[in-house]
């Protein structure tokens, strides 16, 4: 369980497709389930509720701030919930280490969360001017700034195209390389906007897909 202190605010987060997730997992009383991206604990709470009596849940997340909030929110379930810091890709190893096998179902809800987007200082959003970080795990060795400032133009275009499905990735990568070093979210957003332009009536900022990719 994470020792990271939970932020003092209480983020409001409605987990998506809550009932559909519980139904798809076919949660039953006494079952053992893994939420491999536990986040703030919304899905986990619904799963462990449906698994009562005698159900158990292992929650995993690489973000210590989210894990701290989940720890507080799931504390009323006591030993029925076990939380661990780690990546969903390591779910088999973590389950083995925690003696949490076999299991009846695993949930992986991958991607950045609204909590991460809204937390100042994380660098996931271009709505604030802050360091270009974007690490899910703040102890991770590579930031988004490292990627945009050290990748060559070809690799950078490939990242933006593959993970952001941005068809203008080559043009964007070329502009990023020309403007390096980029240190903040505003630096990156302006580079993308300079590469592809922006019309006043556009509902989506042109940097959205590039940020998504990173």
JSON list of C-alpha atoms in Angstrom, two decimals:
[
{"chain": "A", "resi": 1, "resn": "UNK", "atom": "CA", "xyz": [0.00, 0.00, 0.00]},
{"chain": "A", "resi": 2, "resn": "UNK", "atom": "CA", "xyz": [1.33, 3.46, -0.88]},
{"chain": "A", "resi": 3, "resn": "UNK", "atom": "CA", "xyz": [2.82, 5.64, 1.84]},
{"chain": "A", "resi": 4, "resn": "UNK", "atom": "CA", "xyz": [2.32, 8.77, -0.28]},
{"chain": "A", "resi": 5, "resn": "UNK", "atom": "CA", "xyz": [0.05, 11.28, 1.42]},
{"chain": "A", "resi": 6, "resn": "UNK", "atom": "CA", "xyz": [-3.24, 11.90, -0.31]},
{"chain": "A", "resi": 7, "resn": "UNK", "atom": "CA", "xyz": [-3.79, 15.44, -1.64]},
{"chain": "A", "resi": 8, "resn": "UNK", "atom": "CA", "xyz": [-5.91, 17.55, 0.69]},
{"chain": "A", "resi": 9, "resn": "UNK", "atom": "CA", "xyz": [-8.59, 18.18, -1.91]},
{"chain": "A", "resi": 10, "resn": "UNK", "atom": "CA", "xyz": [-11.18, 15.55, -2.75]},
{"chain": "A", "resi": 11, "resn": "UNK", "atom": "CA", "xyz": [-11.22, 15.17, -6.54]},
{"chain": "A", "resi": 12, "resn": "UNK", "atom": "CA", "xyz": [-14.62, 14.46, -7.97]},
{"chain": "A", "resi": 13, "resn": "UNK", "atom": "CA", "xyz": [-14.37, 11.61, -10.41]},
{"chain": "A", "resi": 14, "resn": "UNK", "atom": "CA", "xyz": [-17.15, 9.56, -11.93]},
{"chain": "A", "resi": 15, "resn": "UNK", "atom": "CA", "xyz": [-15.75, 6.29, -13.29]},
{"chain": "A", "resi": 16, "resn": "UNK", "atom": "CA", "xyz": [-16.89, 5.59, -16.83]},
{"chain": "A", "resi": 17, "resn": "UNK", "atom": "CA", "xyz": [-19.23, 2.70, -17.66]},
{"chain": "A", "resi": 18, "resn": "UNK", "atom": "CA", "xyz": [-19.37, 1.64, -14.02]},
{"chain": "A", "resi": 19, "resn": "UNK", "atom": "CA", "xyz": [-22.26, -0.80, -14.26]},
{"chain": "A", "resi": 20, "resn": "UNK", "atom": "CA", "xyz": [-21.05, -2.14, -17.59]},
{"chain": "A", "resi": 21, "resn": "UNK", "atom": "CA", "xyz": [-17.64, -2.92, -16.07]},
{"chain": "A", "resi": 22, "resn": "UNK", "atom": "CA", "xyz": [-19.15, -4.83, -13.16]},
{"chain": "A", "resi": 23, "resn": "UNK", "atom": "CA", "xyz": [-21.44, -6.74, -15.52]},
{"chain": "A", "resi": 24, "resn": "UNK", "atom": "CA", "xyz": [-18.61, -7.55, -17.96]},
{"chain": "A", "resi": 25, "resn": "UNK", "atom": "CA", "xyz": [-16.47, -8.92, -15.13]},
{"chain": "A", "resi": 26, "resn": "UNK", "atom": "CA", "xyz": [-19.45, -11.02, -13.99]},
{"chain": "A", "resi": 27, "resn": "UNK", "atom": "CA", "xyz": [-18.58, -10.11, -10.41]},
{"chain": "A", "resi": 28, "resn": "UNK", "atom": "CA", "xyz": [-19.88, -12.67, -7.94]},
{"chain": "A", "resi": 29, "resn": "UNK", "atom": "CA", "xyz": [-19.88, -12.86, -4.13]},
{"chain": "A", "resi": 30, "resn": "UNK", "atom": "CA", "xyz": [-16.63, -14.31, -2.83]},
{"chain": "A", "resi": 31, "resn": "UNK", "atom": "CA", "xyz": [-14.74, -13.64, -6.07]},
{"chain": "A", "resi": 32, "resn": "UNK", "atom": "CA", "xyz": [-11.20, -12.30, -6.38]},
{"chain": "A", "resi": 33, "resn": "UNK", "atom": "CA", "xyz": [-10.62, -9.40, -8.76]},
{"chain": "A", "resi": 34, "resn": "UNK", "atom": "CA", "xyz": [-7.79, -7.14, -9.86]},
{"chain": "A", "resi": 35, "resn": "UNK", "atom": "CA", "xyz": [-8.17, -3.48, -10.81]},
{"chain": "A", "resi": 36, "resn": "UNK", "atom": "CA", "xyz": [-4.80, -2.99, -12.49]},
{"chain": "A", "resi": 37, "resn": "UNK", "atom": "CA", "xyz": [-5.35, 0.76, -12.99]},
{"chain": "A", "resi": 38, "resn": "UNK", "atom": "CA", "xyz": [-7.13, 1.52, -9.73]},
{"chain": "A", "resi": 39, "resn": "UNK", "atom": "CA", "xyz": [-6.84, 5.32, -9.99]},
{"chain": "A", "resi": 40, "resn": "UNK", "atom": "CA", "xyz": [-9.06, 6.99, -7.41]},
{"chain": "A", "resi": 41, "resn": "UNK", "atom": "CA", "xyz": [-10.86, 3.74, -6.61]},
{"chain": "A", "resi": 42, "resn": "UNK", "atom": "CA", "xyz": [-14.23, 4.30, -8.30]},
{"chain": "A", "resi": 43, "resn": "UNK", "atom": "CA", "xyz": [-14.36, 1.04, -10.25]},
{"chain": "A", "resi": 44, "resn": "UNK", "atom": "CA", "xyz": [-12.64, -0.82, -7.41]},
{"chain": "A", "resi": 45, "resn": "UNK", "atom": "CA", "xyz": [-15.30, 0.23, -4.93]},
{"chain": "A", "resi": 46, "resn": "UNK", "atom": "CA", "xyz": [-18.12, -0.96, -7.20]},
{"chain": "A", "resi": 47, "resn": "UNK", "atom": "CA", "xyz": [-16.34, -4.28, -7.83]},
{"chain": "A", "resi": 48, "resn": "UNK", "atom": "CA", "xyz": [-15.64, -5.02, -4.16]},
{"chain": "A", "resi": 49, "resn": "UNK", "atom": "CA", "xyz": [-19.22, -4.07, -3.24]},
{"chain": "A", "resi": 50, "resn": "UNK", "atom": "CA", "xyz": [-20.56, -6.55, -5.79]},
{"chain": "A", "resi": 51, "resn": "UNK", "atom": "CA", "xyz": [-18.12, -9.23, -4.58]},
{"chain": "A", "resi": 52, "resn": "UNK", "atom": "CA", "xyz": [-19.45, -9.20, -1.03]},
{"chain": "A", "resi": 53, "resn": "UNK", "atom": "CA", "xyz": [-19.61, -11.17, 1.11]},
{"chain": "A", "resi": 54, "resn": "UNK", "atom": "CA", "xyz": [-16.07, -12.57, 1.26]},
{"chain": "A", "resi": 55, "resn": "UNK", "atom": "CA", "xyz": [-14.84, -11.03, -1.99]},
{"chain": "A", "resi": 56, "resn": "UNK", "atom": "CA", "xyz": [-11.35, -9.56, -2.33]},
{"chain": "A", "resi": 57, "resn": "UNK", "atom": "CA", "xyz": [-9.72, -7.01, -4.63]},
{"chain": "A", "resi": 58, "resn": "UNK", "atom": "CA", "xyz": [-6.14, -6.15, -5.55]},
{"chain": "A", "resi": 59, "resn": "UNK", "atom": "CA", "xyz": [-5.72, -2.58, -6.79]},
{"chain": "A", "resi": 60, "resn": "UNK", "atom": "CA", "xyz": [-2.61, -1.51, -8.72]},
{"chain": "A", "resi": 61, "resn": "UNK", "atom": "CA", "xyz": [-1.52, 1.94, -9.89]},
{"chain": "A", "resi": 62, "resn": "UNK", "atom": "CA", "xyz": [1.79, 3.58, -10.77]},
{"chain": "A", "resi": 63, "resn": "UNK", "atom": "CA", "xyz": [0.64, 7.07, -9.68]},
{"chain": "A", "resi": 64, "resn": "UNK", "atom": "CA", "xyz": [1.35, 7.52, -5.94]},
{"chain": "A", "resi": 65, "resn": "UNK", "atom": "CA", "xyz": [-1.02, 10.49, -5.62]},
{"chain": "A", "resi": 66, "resn": "UNK", "atom": "CA", "xyz": [-3.94, 8.53, -7.06]},
{"chain": "A", "resi": 67, "resn": "UNK", "atom": "CA", "xyz": [-3.00, 5.50, -4.97]},
{"chain": "A", "resi": 68, "resn": "UNK", "atom": "CA", "xyz": [-3.03, 7.60, -1.80]},
{"chain": "A", "resi": 69, "resn": "UNK", "atom": "CA", "xyz": [-6.58, 8.74, -2.54]},
{"chain": "A", "resi": 70, "resn": "UNK", "atom": "CA", "xyz": [-7.66, 5.18, -3.34]},
{"chain": "A", "resi": 71, "resn": "UNK", "atom": "CA", "xyz": [-6.13, 4.03, -0.04]},
{"chain": "A", "resi": 72, "resn": "UNK", "atom": "CA", "xyz": [-8.35, 6.44, 1.90]},
{"chain": "A", "resi": 73, "resn": "UNK", "atom": "CA", "xyz": [-11.48, 5.72, -0.11]},
{"chain": "A", "resi": 74, "resn": "UNK", "atom": "CA", "xyz": [-11.13, 1.95, 0.11]},
{"chain": "A", "resi": 75, "resn": "UNK", "atom": "CA", "xyz": [-10.02, 1.86, 3.75]},
{"chain": "A", "resi": 76, "resn": "UNK", "atom": "CA", "xyz": [-13.51, 0.87, 5.02]},
{"chain": "A", "resi": 77, "resn": "UNK", "atom": "CA", "xyz": [-13.13, -2.49, 3.23]},
{"chain": "A", "resi": 78, "resn": "UNK", "atom": "CA", "xyz": [-10.18, -3.44, 5.42]},
{"chain": "A", "resi": 79, "resn": "UNK", "atom": "CA", "xyz": [-8.30, -6.58, 4.43]},
{"chain": "A", "resi": 80, "resn": "UNK", "atom": "CA", "xyz": [-10.70, -7.25, 1.57]},
{"chain": "A", "resi": 81, "resn": "UNK", "atom": "CA", "xyz": [-8.75, -4.69, -0.48]},
{"chain": "A", "resi": 82, "resn": "UNK", "atom": "CA", "xyz": [-5.00, -4.84, -1.09]},
{"chain": "A", "resi": 83, "resn": "UNK", "atom": "CA", "xyz": [-3.29, -1.95, -2.88]},
{"chain": "A", "resi": 84, "resn": "UNK", "atom": "CA", "xyz": [0.10, -2.01, -4.60]},
{"chain": "A", "resi": 85, "resn": "UNK", "atom": "CA", "xyz": [2.14, 0.53, -6.54]},
{"chain": "A", "resi": 86, "resn": "UNK", "atom": "CA", "xyz": [3.14, -0.72, -9.96]},
{"chain": "A", "resi": 87, "resn": "UNK", "atom": "CA", "xyz": [2.29, -0.88, -13.67]},
{"chain": "A", "resi": 88, "resn": "UNK", "atom": "CA", "xyz": [-0.57, -2.86, -15.16]},
{"chain": "A", "resi": 89, "resn": "UNK", "atom": "CA", "xyz": [1.94, -4.57, -17.45]},
{"chain": "A", "resi": 90, "resn": "UNK", "atom": "CA", "xyz": [3.35, -6.24, -14.34]},
{"chain": "A", "resi": 91, "resn": "UNK", "atom": "CA", "xyz": [0.01, -7.52, -13.08]},
{"chain": "A", "resi": 92, "resn": "UNK", "atom": "CA", "xyz": [1.08, -11.20, -13.15]},
{"chain": "A", "resi": 93, "resn": "UNK", "atom": "CA", "xyz": [4.20, -10.54, -11.11]},
{"chain": "A", "resi": 94, "resn": "UNK", "atom": "CA", "xyz": [2.39, -8.34, -8.58]},
{"chain": "A", "resi": 95, "resn": "UNK", "atom": "CA", "xyz": [-0.37, -10.90, -8.14]},
{"chain": "A", "resi": 96, "resn": "UNK", "atom": "CA", "xyz": [2.22, -13.59, -7.51]},
{"chain": "A", "resi": 97, "resn": "UNK", "atom": "CA", "xyz": [4.13, -11.42, -5.02]},
{"chain": "A", "resi": 98, "resn": "UNK", "atom": "CA", "xyz": [0.94, -10.65, -3.12]},
{"chain": "A", "resi": 99, "resn": "UNK", "atom": "CA", "xyz": [-0.29, -14.24, -3.19]},
{"chain": "A", "resi": 100, "resn": "UNK", "atom": "CA", "xyz": [-3.34, -13.04, -5.09]},
{"chain": "A", "resi": 101, "resn": "UNK", "atom": "CA", "xyz": [-3.93, -16.01, -7.38]},
{"chain": "A", "resi": 102, "resn": "UNK", "atom": "CA", "xyz": [-6.02, -17.33, -8.99]},
{"chain": "A", "resi": 103, "resn": "UNK", "atom": "CA", "xyz": [-8.34, -14.43, -9.87]},
{"chain": "A", "resi": 104, "resn": "UNK", "atom": "CA", "xyz": [-11.83, -14.26, -11.34]},
{"chain": "A", "resi": 105, "resn": "UNK", "atom": "CA", "xyz": [-11.38, -11.09, -13.37]},
{"chain": "A", "resi": 106, "resn": "UNK", "atom": "CA", "xyz": [-8.99, -8.24, -14.21]},
{"chain": "A", "resi": 107, "resn": "UNK", "atom": "CA", "xyz": [-9.85, -4.66, -15.16]},
{"chain": "A", "resi": 108, "resn": "UNK", "atom": "CA", "xyz": [-7.41, -2.44, -17.06]},
{"chain": "A", "resi": 109, "resn": "UNK", "atom": "CA", "xyz": [-8.67, 1.07, -17.81]},
{"chain": "A", "resi": 110, "resn": "UNK", "atom": "CA", "xyz": [-5.58, 2.48, -19.52]},
{"chain": "A", "resi": 111, "resn": "UNK", "atom": "CA", "xyz": [-4.86, 6.12, -20.26]},
{"chain": "A", "resi": 112, "resn": "UNK", "atom": "CA", "xyz": [-4.54, 9.46, -18.52]},
{"chain": "A", "resi": 113, "resn": "UNK", "atom": "CA", "xyz": [-7.30, 10.32, -16.04]},
{"chain": "A", "resi": 114, "resn": "UNK", "atom": "CA", "xyz": [-9.15, 13.57, -15.40]},
{"chain": "A", "resi": 115, "resn": "UNK", "atom": "CA", "xyz": [-7.44, 13.69, -12.00]},
{"chain": "A", "resi": 116, "resn": "UNK", "atom": "CA", "xyz": [-4.02, 13.71, -13.66]},
{"chain": "A", "resi": 117, "resn": "UNK", "atom": "CA", "xyz": [-5.09, 16.28, -16.22]},
{"chain": "A", "resi": 118, "resn": "UNK", "atom": "CA", "xyz": [-6.47, 18.57, -13.53]},
{"chain": "A", "resi": 119, "resn": "UNK", "atom": "CA", "xyz": [-3.62, 18.28, -11.01]},
{"chain": "A", "resi": 120, "resn": "UNK", "atom": "CA", "xyz": [-1.24, 21.27, -11.32]},
{"chain": "A", "resi": 121, "resn": "UNK", "atom": "CA", "xyz": [2.42, 20.51, -11.94]},
{"chain": "A", "resi": 122, "resn": "UNK", "atom": "CA", "xyz": [1.94, 17.20, -13.74]},
{"chain": "A", "resi": 123, "resn": "UNK", "atom": "CA", "xyz": [2.31, 18.73, -17.21]},
{"chain": "A", "resi": 124, "resn": "UNK", "atom": "CA", "xyz": [-0.37, 16.65, -18.91]},
{"chain": "A", "resi": 125, "resn": "UNK", "atom": "CA", "xyz": [-2.43, 19.60, -20.13]},
{"chain": "A", "resi": 126, "resn": "UNK", "atom": "CA", "xyz": [-1.74, 22.70, -22.21]},
{"chain": "A", "resi": 127, "resn": "UNK", "atom": "CA", "xyz": [-4.39, 24.61, -20.24]},
{"chain": "A", "resi": 128, "resn": "UNK", "atom": "CA", "xyz": [-1.65, 25.68, -17.79]},
{"chain": "A", "resi": 129, "resn": "UNK", "atom": "CA", "xyz": [1.92, 26.79, -18.42]},
{"chain": "A", "resi": 130, "resn": "UNK", "atom": "CA", "xyz": [4.03, 24.32, -16.44]},
{"chain": "A", "resi": 131, "resn": "UNK", "atom": "CA", "xyz": [7.02, 22.00, -16.90]},
{"chain": "A", "resi": 132, "resn": "UNK", "atom": "CA", "xyz": [6.62, 19.46, -19.67]},
{"chain": "A", "resi": 133, "resn": "UNK", "atom": "CA", "xyz": [6.55, 16.38, -17.44]},
{"chain": "A", "resi": 134, "resn": "UNK", "atom": "CA", "xyz": [3.64, 13.96, -18.15]},
{"chain": "A", "resi": 135, "resn": "UNK", "atom": "CA", "xyz": [5.01, 11.09, -16.05]},
{"chain": "A", "resi": 136, "resn": "UNK", "atom": "CA", "xyz": [2.32, 8.76, -14.71]},
{"chain": "A", "resi": 137, "resn": "UNK", "atom": "CA", "xyz": [4.94, 7.74, -12.14]},
{"chain": "A", "resi": 138, "resn": "UNK", "atom": "CA", "xyz": [6.71, 10.90, -10.91]},
{"chain": "A", "resi": 139, "resn": "UNK", "atom": "CA", "xyz": [9.74, 8.77, -10.04]},
{"chain": "A", "resi": 140, "resn": "UNK", "atom": "CA", "xyz": [10.08, 7.57, -13.63]},
{"chain": "A", "resi": 141, "resn": "UNK", "atom": "CA", "xyz": [13.32, 8.50, -15.40]},
{"chain": "A", "resi": 142, "resn": "UNK", "atom": "CA", "xyz": [11.89, 9.97, -18.64]},
{"chain": "A", "resi": 143, "resn": "UNK", "atom": "CA", "xyz": [9.76, 13.09, -18.98]},
{"chain": "A", "resi": 144, "resn": "UNK", "atom": "CA", "xyz": [7.91, 14.38, -22.01]},
{"chain": "A", "resi": 145, "resn": "UNK", "atom": "CA", "xyz": [10.55, 17.13, -22.23]},
{"chain": "A", "resi": 146, "resn": "UNK", "atom": "CA", "xyz": [13.22, 14.44, -22.57]},
{"chain": "A", "resi": 147, "resn": "UNK", "atom": "CA", "xyz": [11.33, 12.87, -25.46]},
{"chain": "A", "resi": 148, "resn": "UNK", "atom": "CA", "xyz": [10.66, 16.05, -27.44]},
{"chain": "A", "resi": 149, "resn": "UNK", "atom": "CA", "xyz": [14.17, 17.42, -26.90]},
{"chain": "A", "resi": 150, "resn": "UNK", "atom": "CA", "xyz": [16.24, 14.30, -27.60]},
{"chain": "A", "resi": 151, "resn": "UNK", "atom": "CA", "xyz": [14.29, 12.24, -30.16]},
{"chain": "A", "resi": 152, "resn": "UNK", "atom": "CA", "xyz": [15.27, 12.71, -33.77]},
{"chain": "A", "resi": 153, "resn": "UNK", "atom": "CA", "xyz": [12.68, 14.13, -36.14]},
{"chain": "A", "resi": 154, "resn": "UNK", "atom": "CA", "xyz": [11.75, 10.75, -37.66]},
{"chain": "A", "resi": 155, "resn": "UNK", "atom": "CA", "xyz": [11.21, 9.04, -34.29]},
{"chain": "A", "resi": 156, "resn": "UNK", "atom": "CA", "xyz": [9.29, 12.00, -32.93]},
{"chain": "A", "resi": 157, "resn": "UNK", "atom": "CA", "xyz": [6.96, 11.99, -35.95]},
{"chain": "A", "resi": 158, "resn": "UNK", "atom": "CA", "xyz": [6.44, 8.24, -35.52]},
{"chain": "A", "resi": 159, "resn": "UNK", "atom": "CA", "xyz": [5.49, 8.69, -31.84]},
{"chain": "A", "resi": 160, "resn": "UNK", "atom": "CA", "xyz": [2.99, 11.44, -32.63]},
{"chain": "A", "resi": 161, "resn": "UNK", "atom": "CA", "xyz": [1.47, 9.49, -35.52]},
{"chain": "A", "resi": 162, "resn": "UNK", "atom": "CA", "xyz": [1.29, 6.08, -33.83]},
{"chain": "A", "resi": 163, "resn": "UNK", "atom": "CA", "xyz": [0.09, 7.12, -30.38]},
{"chain": "A", "resi": 164, "resn": "UNK", "atom": "CA", "xyz": [-1.84, 10.26, -31.26]},
{"chain": "A", "resi": 165, "resn": "UNK", "atom": "CA", "xyz": [-3.14, 9.28, -34.71]},
{"chain": "A", "resi": 166, "resn": "UNK", "atom": "CA", "xyz": [-2.06, 12.74, -35.81]},
{"chain": "A", "resi": 167, "resn": "UNK", "atom": "CA", "xyz": [-1.86, 12.78, -39.63]},
{"chain": "A", "resi": 168, "resn": "UNK", "atom": "CA", "xyz": [0.24, 15.97, -39.57]},
{"chain": "A", "resi": 169, "resn": "UNK", "atom": "CA", "xyz": [2.90, 14.36, -37.39]},
{"chain": "A", "resi": 170, "resn": "UNK", "atom": "CA", "xyz": [5.84, 15.04, -39.73]},
{"chain": "A", "resi": 171, "resn": "UNK", "atom": "CA", "xyz": [5.09, 18.73, -39.94]},
{"chain": "A", "resi": 172, "resn": "UNK", "atom": "CA", "xyz": [4.70, 18.93, -36.16]},
{"chain": "A", "resi": 173, "resn": "UNK", "atom": "CA", "xyz": [7.92, 17.01, -35.49]},
{"chain": "A", "resi": 174, "resn": "UNK", "atom": "CA", "xyz": [9.83, 19.29, -37.84]},
{"chain": "A", "resi": 175, "resn": "UNK", "atom": "CA", "xyz": [8.60, 22.39, -35.99]},
{"chain": "A", "resi": 176, "resn": "UNK", "atom": "CA", "xyz": [9.36, 20.89, -32.58]},
{"chain": "A", "resi": 177, "resn": "UNK", "atom": "CA", "xyz": [12.93, 20.12, -33.60]},
{"chain": "A", "resi": 178, "resn": "UNK", "atom": "CA", "xyz": [13.38, 23.63, -35.01]},
{"chain": "A", "resi": 179, "resn": "UNK", "atom": "CA", "xyz": [12.22, 25.20, -31.73]},
{"chain": "A", "resi": 180, "resn": "UNK", "atom": "CA", "xyz": [14.17, 23.04, -29.30]},
{"chain": "A", "resi": 181, "resn": "UNK", "atom": "CA", "xyz": [14.65, 23.13, -26.41]},
{"chain": "A", "resi": 182, "resn": "UNK", "atom": "CA", "xyz": [11.00, 23.01, -25.35]},
{"chain": "A", "resi": 183, "resn": "UNK", "atom": "CA", "xyz": [10.59, 23.12, -21.57]},
{"chain": "A", "resi": 184, "resn": "UNK", "atom": "CA", "xyz": [6.94, 23.85, -20.85]},
{"chain": "A", "resi": 185, "resn": "UNK", "atom": "CA", "xyz": [3.49, 22.78, -21.95]},
{"chain": "A", "resi": 186, "resn": "UNK", "atom": "CA", "xyz": [3.03, 26.20, -23.53]},
{"chain": "A", "resi": 187, "resn": "UNK", "atom": "CA", "xyz": [6.26, 25.78, -25.54]},
{"chain": "A", "resi": 188, "resn": "UNK", "atom": "CA", "xyz": [4.95, 22.53, -27.00]},
{"chain": "A", "resi": 189, "resn": "UNK", "atom": "CA", "xyz": [1.43, 23.79, -27.64]},
{"chain": "A", "resi": 190, "resn": "UNK", "atom": "CA", "xyz": [2.80, 26.84, -29.49]},
{"chain": "A", "resi": 191, "resn": "UNK", "atom": "CA", "xyz": [5.12, 24.67, -31.59]},
{"chain": "A", "resi": 192, "resn": "UNK", "atom": "CA", "xyz": [2.22, 22.50, -32.71]},
{"chain": "A", "resi": 193, "resn": "UNK", "atom": "CA", "xyz": [0.02, 25.51, -33.39]},
{"chain": "A", "resi": 194, "resn": "UNK", "atom": "CA", "xyz": [2.81, 27.09, -35.47]},
{"chain": "A", "resi": 195, "resn": "UNK", "atom": "CA", "xyz": [3.17, 23.88, -37.47]},
{"chain": "A", "resi": 196, "resn": "UNK", "atom": "CA", "xyz": [-0.49, 23.29, -38.34]},
{"chain": "A", "resi": 197, "resn": "UNK", "atom": "CA", "xyz": [-2.24, 26.58, -37.65]},
{"chain": "A", "resi": 198, "resn": "UNK", "atom": "CA", "xyz": [-5.42, 27.21, -35.71]},
{"chain": "A", "resi": 199, "resn": "UNK", "atom": "CA", "xyz": [-8.74, 28.57, -36.83]},
{"chain": "A", "resi": 200, "resn": "UNK", "atom": "CA", "xyz": [-10.87, 30.54, -34.43]},
{"chain": "A", "resi": 201, "resn": "UNK", "atom": "CA", "xyz": [-13.83, 28.21, -34.86]},
{"chain": "A", "resi": 202, "resn": "UNK", "atom": "CA", "xyz": [-11.83, 25.06, -34.07]},
{"chain": "A", "resi": 203, "resn": "UNK", "atom": "CA", "xyz": [-13.38, 23.30, -31.08]},
{"chain": "A", "resi": 204, "resn": "UNK", "atom": "CA", "xyz": [-10.30, 21.17, -30.40]},
{"chain": "A", "resi": 205, "resn": "UNK", "atom": "CA", "xyz": [-6.86, 22.67, -29.81]},
{"chain": "A", "resi": 206, "resn": "UNK", "atom": "CA", "xyz": [-4.42, 21.53, -32.53]},
{"chain": "A", "resi": 207, "resn": "UNK", "atom": "CA", "xyz": [-2.00, 20.24, -29.87]},
{"chain": "A", "resi": 208, "resn": "UNK", "atom": "CA", "xyz": [-4.52, 17.79, -28.41]},
{"chain": "A", "resi": 209, "resn": "UNK", "atom": "CA", "xyz": [-3.39, 14.72, -30.33]},
{"chain": "A", "resi": 210, "resn": "UNK", "atom": "CA", "xyz": [0.30, 15.46, -29.79]},
{"chain": "A", "resi": 211, "resn": "UNK", "atom": "CA", "xyz": [-0.22, 15.74, -26.05]},
{"chain": "A", "resi": 212, "resn": "UNK", "atom": "CA", "xyz": [-2.23, 12.52, -26.17]},
{"chain": "A", "resi": 213, "resn": "UNK", "atom": "CA", "xyz": [0.62, 10.76, -27.95]},
{"chain": "A", "resi": 214, "resn": "UNK", "atom": "CA", "xyz": [3.24, 11.84, -25.43]}
]
